mmCIF file of C-alpha atoms in Angstrom:
data_model
loop_
_atom_site.group_PDB
_atom_site.id
_atom_site.type_symbol
_atom_site.label_atom_id
_atom_site.label_comp_id
_atom_site.label_asym_id
_atom_site.label_seq_id
_atom_site.Cartn_x
_atom_site.Cartn_y
_atom_site.Cartn_z
ATOM 1 C CA UNK A 643 184.641 34.816 80.548
ATOM 2 C CA UNK A 644 186.104 31.460 79.124
ATOM 3 C CA UNK A 645 185.897 29.432 76.070
ATOM 4 C CA UNK A 646 186.080 26.155 77.868
ATOM 5 C CA UNK A 647 183.753 23.393 79.763
ATOM 6 C CA UNK A 648 182.006 24.526 82.925
ATOM 7 C CA UNK A 649 183.872 24.533 86.011
ATOM 8 C CA UNK A 650 183.308 23.884 89.558
ATOM 9 C CA UNK A 651 181.561 21.166 91.615
ATOM 10 C CA UNK A 652 179.367 23.863 93.331
ATOM 11 C CA UNK A 653 178.292 25.835 90.358
ATOM 12 C CA UNK A 654 174.742 25.766 89.392
ATOM 13 C CA UNK A 655 173.615 24.146 86.324
ATOM 14 C CA UNK A 656 173.327 25.948 83.130
ATOM 15 C CA UNK A 657 169.977 26.742 82.065
ATOM 16 C CA UNK A 658 168.368 25.262 79.150
ATOM 17 C CA UNK A 659 169.847 27.044 76.018
ATOM 18 C CA UNK A 660 172.295 28.951 78.201
ATOM 19 C CA UNK A 661 176.048 29.742 77.794
ATOM 20 C CA UNK A 662 177.868 27.214 80.057
ATOM 21 C CA UNK A 663 180.918 29.679 79.751
ATOM 22 C CA UNK A 664 179.380 32.265 82.153
ATOM 23 C CA UNK A 665 179.284 29.692 85.005
ATOM 24 C CA UNK A 666 181.569 30.310 87.957
ATOM 25 C CA UNK A 667 184.580 28.508 88.674
ATOM 26 C CA UNK A 668 187.794 28.689 90.650
ATOM 27 C CA UNK A 669 190.761 30.639 89.014
ATOM 28 C CA UNK A 670 192.792 27.464 89.049
ATOM 29 C CA UNK A 671 190.125 25.151 87.673
ATOM 30 C CA UNK A 672 189.275 27.758 85.107
ATOM 31 C CA UNK A 673 193.191 28.206 83.942
ATOM 32 C CA UNK A 674 193.767 24.379 83.724
ATOM 33 C CA UNK A 675 190.693 24.118 81.551
ATOM 34 C CA UNK A 676 191.828 26.918 79.265
ATOM 35 C CA UNK A 677 192.337 24.928 75.568
ATOM 36 C CA UNK A 678 195.377 27.187 75.056
ATOM 37 C CA UNK A 679 197.143 26.151 78.284
ATOM 38 C CA UNK A 680 199.214 23.203 76.686
ATOM 39 C CA UNK A 681 200.238 25.159 73.786
ATOM 40 C CA UNK A 682 201.259 28.032 75.936
ATOM 41 C CA UNK A 683 203.416 25.598 78.113
ATOM 42 C CA UNK A 684 204.722 23.718 75.021
ATOM 43 C CA UNK A 685 205.551 27.070 73.445
ATOM 44 C CA UNK A 686 207.598 28.212 76.358
ATOM 45 C CA UNK A 687 209.436 25.149 76.409
ATOM 46 C CA UNK A 688 210.358 25.128 73.000
ATOM 47 C CA UNK A 689 211.613 28.434 73.331
ATOM 48 C CA UNK A 690 214.096 27.728 76.251
ATOM 49 C CA UNK A 691 215.165 24.226 74.661
ATOM 50 C CA UNK A 692 216.182 26.191 71.249
ATOM 51 C CA UNK A 693 217.504 28.936 73.281
ATOM 52 C CA UNK A 694 219.885 26.489 74.709
ATOM 53 C CA UNK A 695 220.671 24.160 71.762
ATOM 54 C CA UNK A 696 220.791 27.042 68.961
ATOM 55 C CA UNK A 697 223.144 29.842 69.864
ATOM 56 C CA UNK A 698 221.785 32.185 66.820
ATOM 57 C CA UNK A 699 218.044 31.440 67.833
ATOM 58 C CA UNK A 700 218.279 34.451 70.384
ATOM 59 C CA UNK A 701 219.608 37.009 67.836
ATOM 60 C CA UNK A 702 216.929 39.616 67.178
ATOM 61 C CA UNK A 703 217.187 38.873 63.212
ATOM 62 C CA UNK A 704 216.542 35.213 64.135
ATOM 63 C CA UNK A 705 213.245 36.119 66.137
ATOM 64 C CA UNK A 706 212.114 38.223 63.567
ATOM 65 C CA UNK A 707 212.383 35.158 60.928
ATOM 66 C CA UNK A 708 210.878 32.981 63.254
ATOM 67 C CA UNK A 709 207.931 35.569 63.902
ATOM 68 C CA UNK A 710 207.147 35.663 60.168
ATOM 69 C CA UNK A 711 207.340 32.013 59.657
ATOM 70 C CA UNK A 712 204.838 31.932 62.622
ATOM 71 C CA UNK A 713 202.667 34.734 61.121
ATOM 72 C CA UNK A 714 202.192 33.302 57.464
ATOM 73 C CA UNK A 715 200.671 29.971 59.442
ATOM 74 C CA UNK A 716 198.967 32.047 62.076
ATOM 75 C CA UNK A 717 196.918 34.415 59.584
ATOM 76 C CA UNK A 718 195.312 30.940 58.256
ATOM 77 C CA UNK A 719 195.160 29.433 61.811
ATOM 78 C CA UNK A 720 192.848 31.634 63.283
ATOM 79 C CA UNK A 721 189.822 31.100 61.055
ATOM 80 C CA UNK A 722 190.761 27.656 60.826
ATOM 81 C CA UNK A 723 190.807 27.252 64.664
ATOM 82 C CA UNK A 724 187.093 29.181 64.365
ATOM 83 C CA UNK A 725 185.969 26.643 61.967
ATOM 84 C CA UNK A 726 187.041 23.625 63.937
ATOM 85 C CA UNK A 727 185.425 25.062 66.929
ATOM 86 C CA UNK A 728 182.259 25.248 64.855
ATOM 87 C CA UNK A 729 182.746 21.287 64.192
ATOM 88 C CA UNK A 730 184.250 21.721 60.603
ATOM 89 C CA UNK A 731 187.434 21.368 58.261
ATOM 90 C CA UNK A 732 188.464 22.977 55.338
ATOM 91 C CA UNK A 733 190.830 21.277 53.271
ATOM 92 C CA UNK A 734 191.170 23.357 50.425
ATOM 93 C CA UNK A 735 192.542 26.664 52.451
ATOM 94 C CA UNK A 736 196.032 26.003 51.260
ATOM 95 C CA UNK A 737 195.427 26.059 47.697
ATOM 96 C CA UNK A 738 192.400 28.625 48.082
ATOM 97 C CA UNK A 739 195.649 30.987 49.365
ATOM 98 C CA UNK A 740 197.134 30.687 45.597
ATOM 99 C CA UNK A 741 193.954 30.970 43.702
ATOM 100 C CA UNK A 742 193.365 34.190 45.395
ATOM 101 C CA UNK A 743 196.869 35.586 44.453
ATOM 102 C CA UNK A 744 196.487 34.202 40.763
ATOM 103 C CA UNK A 745 193.143 35.797 40.476
ATOM 104 C CA UNK A 746 194.549 39.066 41.674
ATOM 105 C CA UNK A 747 197.482 38.833 39.380
ATOM 106 C CA UNK A 748 195.786 37.722 36.171
ATOM 107 C CA UNK A 749 192.780 40.163 36.358
ATOM 108 C CA UNK A 750 195.392 43.091 36.886
ATOM 109 C CA UNK A 751 197.615 41.872 34.000
ATOM 110 C CA UNK A 752 195.166 40.864 31.490
ATOM 111 C CA UNK A 753 193.073 43.757 31.836
ATOM 112 C CA UNK A 754 196.046 46.254 32.377
ATOM 113 C CA UNK A 755 194.339 47.496 35.404
ATOM 114 C CA UNK A 756 195.665 48.966 38.487
ATOM 115 C CA UNK A 757 196.486 46.288 40.678
ATOM 116 C CA UNK A 758 193.924 47.309 43.090
ATOM 117 C CA UNK A 759 191.288 46.322 40.683
ATOM 118 C CA UNK A 760 192.878 42.781 40.563
ATOM 119 C CA UNK A 761 193.006 42.844 44.563
ATOM 120 C CA UNK A 762 189.222 43.596 44.643
ATOM 121 C CA UNK A 763 188.013 41.114 42.448
ATOM 122 C CA UNK A 764 190.297 38.438 44.102
ATOM 123 C CA UNK A 765 188.359 39.389 47.325
ATOM 124 C CA UNK A 766 185.155 38.805 45.679
ATOM 125 C CA UNK A 767 186.403 35.611 44.129
ATOM 126 C CA UNK A 768 187.790 34.108 47.151
ATOM 127 C CA UNK A 769 184.844 34.951 49.467
ATOM 128 C CA UNK A 770 182.674 33.142 46.644
ATOM 129 C CA UNK A 771 184.593 30.033 47.164
ATOM 130 C CA UNK A 772 184.284 30.060 50.789
ATOM 131 C CA UNK A 773 180.632 30.717 50.456
ATOM 132 C CA UNK A 774 180.386 27.718 48.170
ATOM 133 C CA UNK A 775 181.851 25.455 50.578
ATOM 134 C CA UNK A 776 179.685 26.660 53.412
ATOM 135 C CA UNK A 777 176.376 26.435 51.226
ATOM 136 C CA UNK A 778 177.334 22.851 49.945
ATOM 137 C CA UNK A 779 178.008 21.895 53.177
ATOM 138 C CA UNK A 780 174.666 23.037 54.878
ATOM 139 C CA UNK A 781 172.687 21.840 51.928
ATOM 140 C CA UNK A 782 174.227 18.499 51.354
ATOM 141 C CA UNK A 783 174.946 17.605 54.797
ATOM 142 C CA UNK A 784 177.818 15.822 53.574
ATOM 143 C CA UNK A 785 181.066 15.726 55.566
ATOM 144 C CA UNK A 786 183.161 18.982 55.502
ATOM 145 C CA UNK A 787 186.328 16.506 54.733
ATOM 146 C CA UNK A 788 184.484 15.371 51.165
ATOM 147 C CA UNK A 789 183.163 18.791 50.387
ATOM 148 C CA UNK A 790 186.374 20.453 51.007
ATOM 149 C CA UNK A 791 188.678 17.524 49.652
ATOM 150 C CA UNK A 792 186.380 18.060 46.399
ATOM 151 C CA UNK A 793 187.192 22.078 46.481
ATOM 152 C CA UNK A 794 190.980 21.366 47.086
ATOM 153 C CA UNK A 795 190.958 19.196 43.958
ATOM 154 C CA UNK A 796 189.074 21.415 41.890
ATOM 155 C CA UNK A 797 190.995 24.436 42.805
ATOM 156 C CA UNK A 798 194.453 22.822 42.419
ATOM 157 C CA UNK A 799 193.122 21.953 38.913
ATOM 158 C CA UNK A 800 192.138 25.319 38.295
ATOM 159 C CA UNK A 801 195.049 26.973 39.394
ATOM 160 C CA UNK A 802 197.247 24.829 37.094
ATOM 161 C CA UNK A 803 195.007 24.923 34.123
ATOM 162 C CA UNK A 804 193.759 28.000 34.060
ATOM 163 C CA UNK A 805 197.068 29.782 34.466
ATOM 164 C CA UNK A 806 198.507 27.564 31.596
ATOM 165 C CA UNK A 807 195.592 28.640 29.494
ATOM 166 C CA UNK A 808 195.987 32.487 30.111
ATOM 167 C CA UNK A 809 199.792 32.927 30.661
ATOM 168 C CA UNK A 810 201.302 29.833 28.761
ATOM 169 C CA UNK A 811 203.058 28.590 31.717
ATOM 170 C CA UNK A 812 202.575 27.547 35.608
ATOM 171 C CA UNK A 813 203.665 31.038 36.772
ATOM 172 C CA UNK A 814 201.913 34.503 36.335
ATOM 173 C CA UNK A 815 203.520 37.433 34.298
ATOM 174 C CA UNK A 816 205.145 39.726 36.660
ATOM 175 C CA UNK A 817 202.992 43.009 37.577
ATOM 176 C CA UNK A 818 205.810 44.615 39.535
ATOM 177 C CA UNK A 819 205.591 47.739 37.125
ATOM 178 C CA UNK A 820 201.876 48.278 37.272
ATOM 179 C CA UNK A 821 200.123 51.024 38.991
ATOM 180 C CA UNK A 822 199.028 50.441 42.585
ATOM 181 C CA UNK A 823 201.577 47.891 42.906
ATOM 182 C CA UNK A 824 203.622 49.795 45.406
ATOM 183 C CA UNK A 825 200.727 51.040 47.646
ATOM 184 C CA UNK A 826 199.456 47.378 47.618
ATOM 185 C CA UNK A 827 202.834 46.083 48.654
ATOM 186 C CA UNK A 828 202.779 48.438 51.501
ATOM 187 C CA UNK A 829 199.641 47.077 52.653
ATOM 188 C CA UNK A 830 200.152 43.090 52.347
ATOM 189 C CA UNK A 831 203.895 42.834 51.867
ATOM 190 C CA UNK A 832 205.626 45.905 53.412
ATOM 191 C CA UNK A 833 208.386 45.624 56.724
ATOM 192 C CA UNK A 834 209.060 47.679 59.651
ATOM 193 C CA UNK A 835 212.637 48.158 60.651
ATOM 194 C CA UNK A 836 212.801 48.710 64.602
ATOM 195 C CA UNK A 837 216.525 48.530 66.054
ATOM 196 C CA UNK A 838 218.147 47.562 62.760
ATOM 197 C CA UNK A 839 215.610 44.397 62.496
ATOM 198 C CA UNK A 840 213.016 44.088 59.919
ATOM 199 C CA UNK A 841 209.601 43.075 61.210
ATOM 200 C CA UNK A 842 207.018 41.854 58.295
ATOM 201 C CA UNK A 843 203.608 43.538 58.148
ATOM 202 C CA UNK A 844 202.136 39.809 58.353
ATOM 203 C CA UNK A 845 203.003 39.738 61.869
ATOM 204 C CA UNK A 846 200.402 42.821 62.365
ATOM 205 C CA UNK A 847 197.713 41.376 60.312
ATOM 206 C CA UNK A 848 198.358 38.108 62.508
ATOM 207 C CA UNK A 849 197.957 39.915 65.749
ATOM 208 C CA UNK A 850 194.857 41.981 64.518
ATOM 209 C CA UNK A 851 193.151 38.536 63.444
ATOM 210 C CA UNK A 852 193.906 36.668 66.917
ATOM 211 C CA UNK A 853 192.412 39.874 68.424
ATOM 212 C CA UNK A 854 189.295 39.895 66.510
ATOM 213 C CA UNK A 855 188.638 36.305 66.603
ATOM 214 C CA UNK A 856 189.334 36.153 70.231
ATOM 215 C CA UNK A 857 186.695 39.158 70.777
ATOM 216 C CA UNK A 858 184.342 37.247 68.437
ATOM 217 C CA UNK A 859 184.487 34.002 70.453
ATOM 218 C CA UNK A 860 184.280 35.459 73.954
ATOM 219 C CA UNK A 861 182.452 38.769 73.423
ATOM 220 C CA UNK A 862 179.757 38.259 70.739
ATOM 221 C CA UNK A 863 176.513 36.337 70.151
ATOM 222 C CA UNK A 864 178.091 34.882 66.997
ATOM 223 C CA UNK A 865 180.929 33.382 69.503
ATOM 224 C CA UNK A 866 178.106 31.610 71.250
ATOM 225 C CA UNK A 867 176.347 30.390 67.938
ATOM 226 C CA UNK A 868 180.029 28.824 66.825
ATOM 227 C CA UNK A 869 180.532 26.972 70.223
ATOM 228 C CA UNK A 870 176.938 25.605 70.183
ATOM 229 C CA UNK A 871 177.080 24.533 66.189
ATOM 230 C CA UNK A 872 180.416 22.846 67.147
ATOM 231 C CA UNK A 873 179.102 21.141 70.375
ATOM 232 C CA UNK A 874 176.063 19.619 68.576
ATOM 233 C CA UNK A 875 174.401 21.379 65.485
ATOM 234 C CA UNK A 876 171.079 19.818 66.035
ATOM 235 C CA UNK A 877 170.824 20.808 69.459
ATOM 236 C CA UNK A 878 172.123 24.275 68.539
ATOM 237 C CA UNK A 879 169.129 24.369 66.031
ATOM 238 C CA UNK A 880 166.565 23.470 68.655
ATOM 239 C CA UNK A 881 167.595 26.424 70.878
ATOM 240 C CA UNK A 882 167.570 28.996 67.756
ATOM 241 C CA UNK A 883 171.058 29.057 66.806
ATOM 242 C CA UNK A 884 171.429 30.041 62.982
ATOM 243 C CA UNK A 885 173.494 26.828 62.166
ATOM 244 C CA UNK A 886 173.604 27.410 58.566
ATOM 245 C CA UNK A 887 174.547 31.113 58.593
ATOM 246 C CA UNK A 888 177.238 30.396 61.258
ATOM 247 C CA UNK A 889 178.934 27.638 59.228
ATOM 248 C CA UNK A 890 178.753 29.615 55.899
ATOM 249 C CA UNK A 891 180.252 32.740 57.841
ATOM 250 C CA UNK A 892 183.041 30.624 59.081
ATOM 251 C CA UNK A 893 183.976 29.280 55.591
ATOM 252 C CA UNK A 894 183.933 32.811 54.413
ATOM 253 C CA UNK A 895 186.372 33.775 57.226
ATOM 254 C CA UNK A 896 188.598 31.027 56.263
ATOM 255 C CA UNK A 897 188.516 32.660 52.871
ATOM 256 C CA UNK A 898 188.972 36.132 53.566
ATOM 257 C CA UNK A 899 192.121 34.990 55.774
ATOM 258 C CA UNK A 900 193.423 33.128 52.495
ATOM 259 C CA UNK A 901 192.731 36.413 50.494
ATOM 260 C CA UNK A 902 194.977 38.227 52.825
ATOM 261 C CA UNK A 903 197.526 35.398 52.611
ATOM 262 C CA UNK A 904 197.486 35.411 48.830
ATOM 263 C CA UNK A 905 197.833 39.169 48.305
ATOM 264 C CA UNK A 906 200.766 38.847 50.678
ATOM 265 C CA UNK A 907 202.484 36.105 48.015
ATOM 266 C CA UNK A 908 201.674 38.066 45.195
ATOM 267 C CA UNK A 909 203.097 41.363 46.378
ATOM 268 C CA UNK A 910 206.064 39.858 47.975
ATOM 269 C CA UNK A 911 207.345 38.385 44.729
ATOM 270 C CA UNK A 912 205.167 40.279 41.874
ATOM 271 C CA UNK A 913 204.647 36.761 40.356
ATOM 272 C CA UNK A 914 202.968 33.472 41.536
ATOM 273 C CA UNK A 915 203.543 29.753 40.770
ATOM 274 C CA UNK A 916 200.280 28.239 40.186
ATOM 275 C CA UNK A 917 201.276 24.662 41.821
ATOM 276 C CA UNK A 918 202.080 26.142 45.034
ATOM 277 C CA UNK A 919 200.204 25.953 48.272
ATOM 278 C CA UNK A 920 199.511 21.931 48.326
ATOM 279 C CA UNK A 921 199.865 20.385 51.985
ATOM 280 C CA UNK A 922 199.898 24.076 53.598
ATOM 281 C CA UNK A 923 196.141 23.375 54.887
ATOM 282 C CA UNK A 924 197.530 20.453 57.187
ATOM 283 C CA UNK A 925 199.886 23.474 58.991
ATOM 284 C CA UNK A 926 197.145 25.251 59.755
ATOM 285 C CA UNK A 927 195.357 22.410 61.094
ATOM 286 C CA UNK A 928 198.343 21.549 63.180
ATOM 287 C CA UNK A 929 198.505 24.999 64.453
ATOM 288 C CA UNK A 930 194.845 25.127 65.473
ATOM 289 C CA UNK A 931 195.032 21.489 67.236
ATOM 290 C CA UNK A 932 198.285 22.001 68.983
ATOM 291 C CA UNK A 933 196.464 25.412 69.994
ATOM 292 C CA UNK A 934 193.881 23.387 71.873
ATOM 293 C CA UNK A 935 191.078 22.806 69.247
ATOM 294 C CA UNK A 936 189.285 19.383 69.364
ATOM 295 C CA UNK A 937 188.772 17.642 66.273
ATOM 296 C CA UNK A 938 185.209 17.048 67.254
ATOM 297 C CA UNK A 939 184.362 20.706 67.578
ATOM 298 C CA UNK A 940 183.022 22.612 70.425
ATOM 299 C CA UNK A 941 186.455 23.603 72.236
ATOM 300 C CA UNK A 942 189.330 25.895 71.309
ATOM 301 C CA UNK A 943 190.222 29.325 71.013
ATOM 302 C CA UNK A 944 191.954 32.003 68.792
ATOM 303 C CA UNK A 945 194.816 32.599 71.120
ATOM 304 C CA UNK A 946 195.577 28.984 71.323
ATOM 305 C CA UNK A 947 195.995 28.972 67.303
ATOM 306 C CA UNK A 948 198.576 31.805 67.844
ATOM 307 C CA UNK A 949 200.414 29.662 70.208
ATOM 308 C CA UNK A 950 200.465 26.775 67.707
ATOM 309 C CA UNK A 951 201.570 28.798 65.150
ATOM 310 C CA UNK A 952 204.354 30.035 67.287
ATOM 311 C CA UNK A 953 205.557 26.772 68.006
ATOM 312 C CA UNK A 954 205.405 25.882 64.219
ATOM 313 C CA UNK A 955 207.503 28.851 63.525
ATOM 314 C CA UNK A 956 209.976 28.118 66.392
ATOM 315 C CA UNK A 957 210.424 24.473 65.275
ATOM 316 C CA UNK A 958 210.800 25.070 61.546
ATOM 317 C CA UNK A 959 213.688 27.704 62.416
ATOM 318 C CA UNK A 960 215.016 26.435 65.548
ATOM 319 C CA UNK A 961 215.833 23.110 63.731
ATOM 320 C CA UNK A 962 217.699 24.930 60.993
ATOM 321 C CA UNK A 963 219.697 27.369 63.564
ATOM 322 C CA UNK A 964 220.673 23.932 65.505
ATOM 323 C CA UNK A 965 222.227 22.732 62.410
ATOM 324 C CA UNK A 966 219.806 19.665 62.456
ATOM 325 C CA UNK A 967 218.617 17.716 59.461
ATOM 326 C CA UNK A 968 215.528 19.474 58.405
ATOM 327 C CA UNK A 969 214.135 16.518 56.941
ATOM 328 C CA UNK A 970 213.051 15.588 60.363
ATOM 329 C CA UNK A 971 210.868 18.582 60.586
ATOM 330 C CA UNK A 972 207.455 17.027 59.328
ATOM 331 C CA UNK A 973 208.192 14.077 61.759
ATOM 332 C CA UNK A 974 208.331 16.483 64.541
ATOM 333 C CA UNK A 975 205.165 18.228 63.499
ATOM 334 C CA UNK A 976 203.221 14.797 63.074
ATOM 335 C CA UNK A 977 204.488 13.664 66.584
ATOM 336 C CA UNK A 978 203.404 17.049 68.014
ATOM 337 C CA UNK A 979 199.933 16.771 66.532
ATOM 338 C CA UNK A 980 199.500 13.519 68.228
ATOM 339 C CA UNK A 981 200.730 14.588 71.489
ATOM 340 C CA UNK A 982 198.542 17.921 71.395
ATOM 341 C CA UNK A 983 195.355 15.800 70.291
ATOM 342 C CA UNK A 984 195.799 13.385 73.287
ATOM 343 C CA UNK A 985 196.540 16.130 75.882
ATOM 344 C CA UNK A 986 193.569 18.407 74.575
ATOM 345 C CA UNK A 987 191.352 15.283 75.019
ATOM 346 C CA UNK A 988 192.548 14.545 78.582
ATOM 347 C CA UNK A 989 192.154 18.071 79.461
ATOM 348 C CA UNK A 990 188.641 18.490 78.141
ATOM 349 C CA UNK A 991 187.617 15.268 80.047
ATOM 350 C CA UNK A 992 189.172 16.351 83.297
ATOM 351 C CA UNK A 993 187.120 19.645 82.640
ATOM 352 C CA UNK A 994 184.087 17.832 82.289
ATOM 353 C CA UNK A 995 184.690 15.296 85.075
ATOM 354 C CA UNK A 996 185.113 18.520 87.281
ATOM 355 C CA UNK A 997 181.973 20.069 86.429
#
């Protein structure tokens, strides 16, 4: 099965309300139309490039660091990619990660509870934020840019204001000596040593989310709903797609990933700075777009978002290993976003033209 546009010239037209991804096509044309193809080629090219210009890049410890940087973006990039395929954005994703960590930390500390109580409360609160975004979007039909921009500013203010109100500073109290901290750290912030090299557990979380996201998109009815809702919400409703439930579910998926990322931050350092997270949402969107998601929705893949996150990790660490000025990193990301957007649009048009 493929997550892309219909393929060959000889293929019969899709039946009304049918799934165009089921249409037959030649293997070469199917490969060329895959949304993650460009990001795969880009990831390979970037790996070869930094392998040649930065000698430390191929060290096992460097690859571990690069994978960790990729995973911290990739965990969020998967649900953000699914949301973009569904035709929406979430500009509150970066600060939502911090909100999740703050709730977990403050509930645990202020109520002197087991840290797992804070983790559980944080999950409920974070999912509620995702539900709020999706519910408000579907009820008001305002652009997701406006809805989530408002949530972004509200969460930014709440993170700072509430933390100062409760703890008196912009950072939370340490919870490293509380009951349950060690077991929670093993789940969210542990590492596995292989061959003398440490690999963070976030890499496993990332791989799991990519696998689940790919399965949902390609093997479930919900995947059909996501593509249909992103391709055209009104047309999707006309053929019975539950667009409201689908979009609310997508926002709650972003919230779930934000909870995982937030708990990782908290149990890595045992305290959280309430002003962090601003701007990280753009890294998640860049990873999704570089991975093949169209800004207009209806096209993309979870695997592509993984390649996009991998490109982010290689670029962020490769520049350092090559001893270049890191100030150029964001210029590189901006240029990469523009090139990827143009390439994805071109691939999509070629695929549609050949159908």
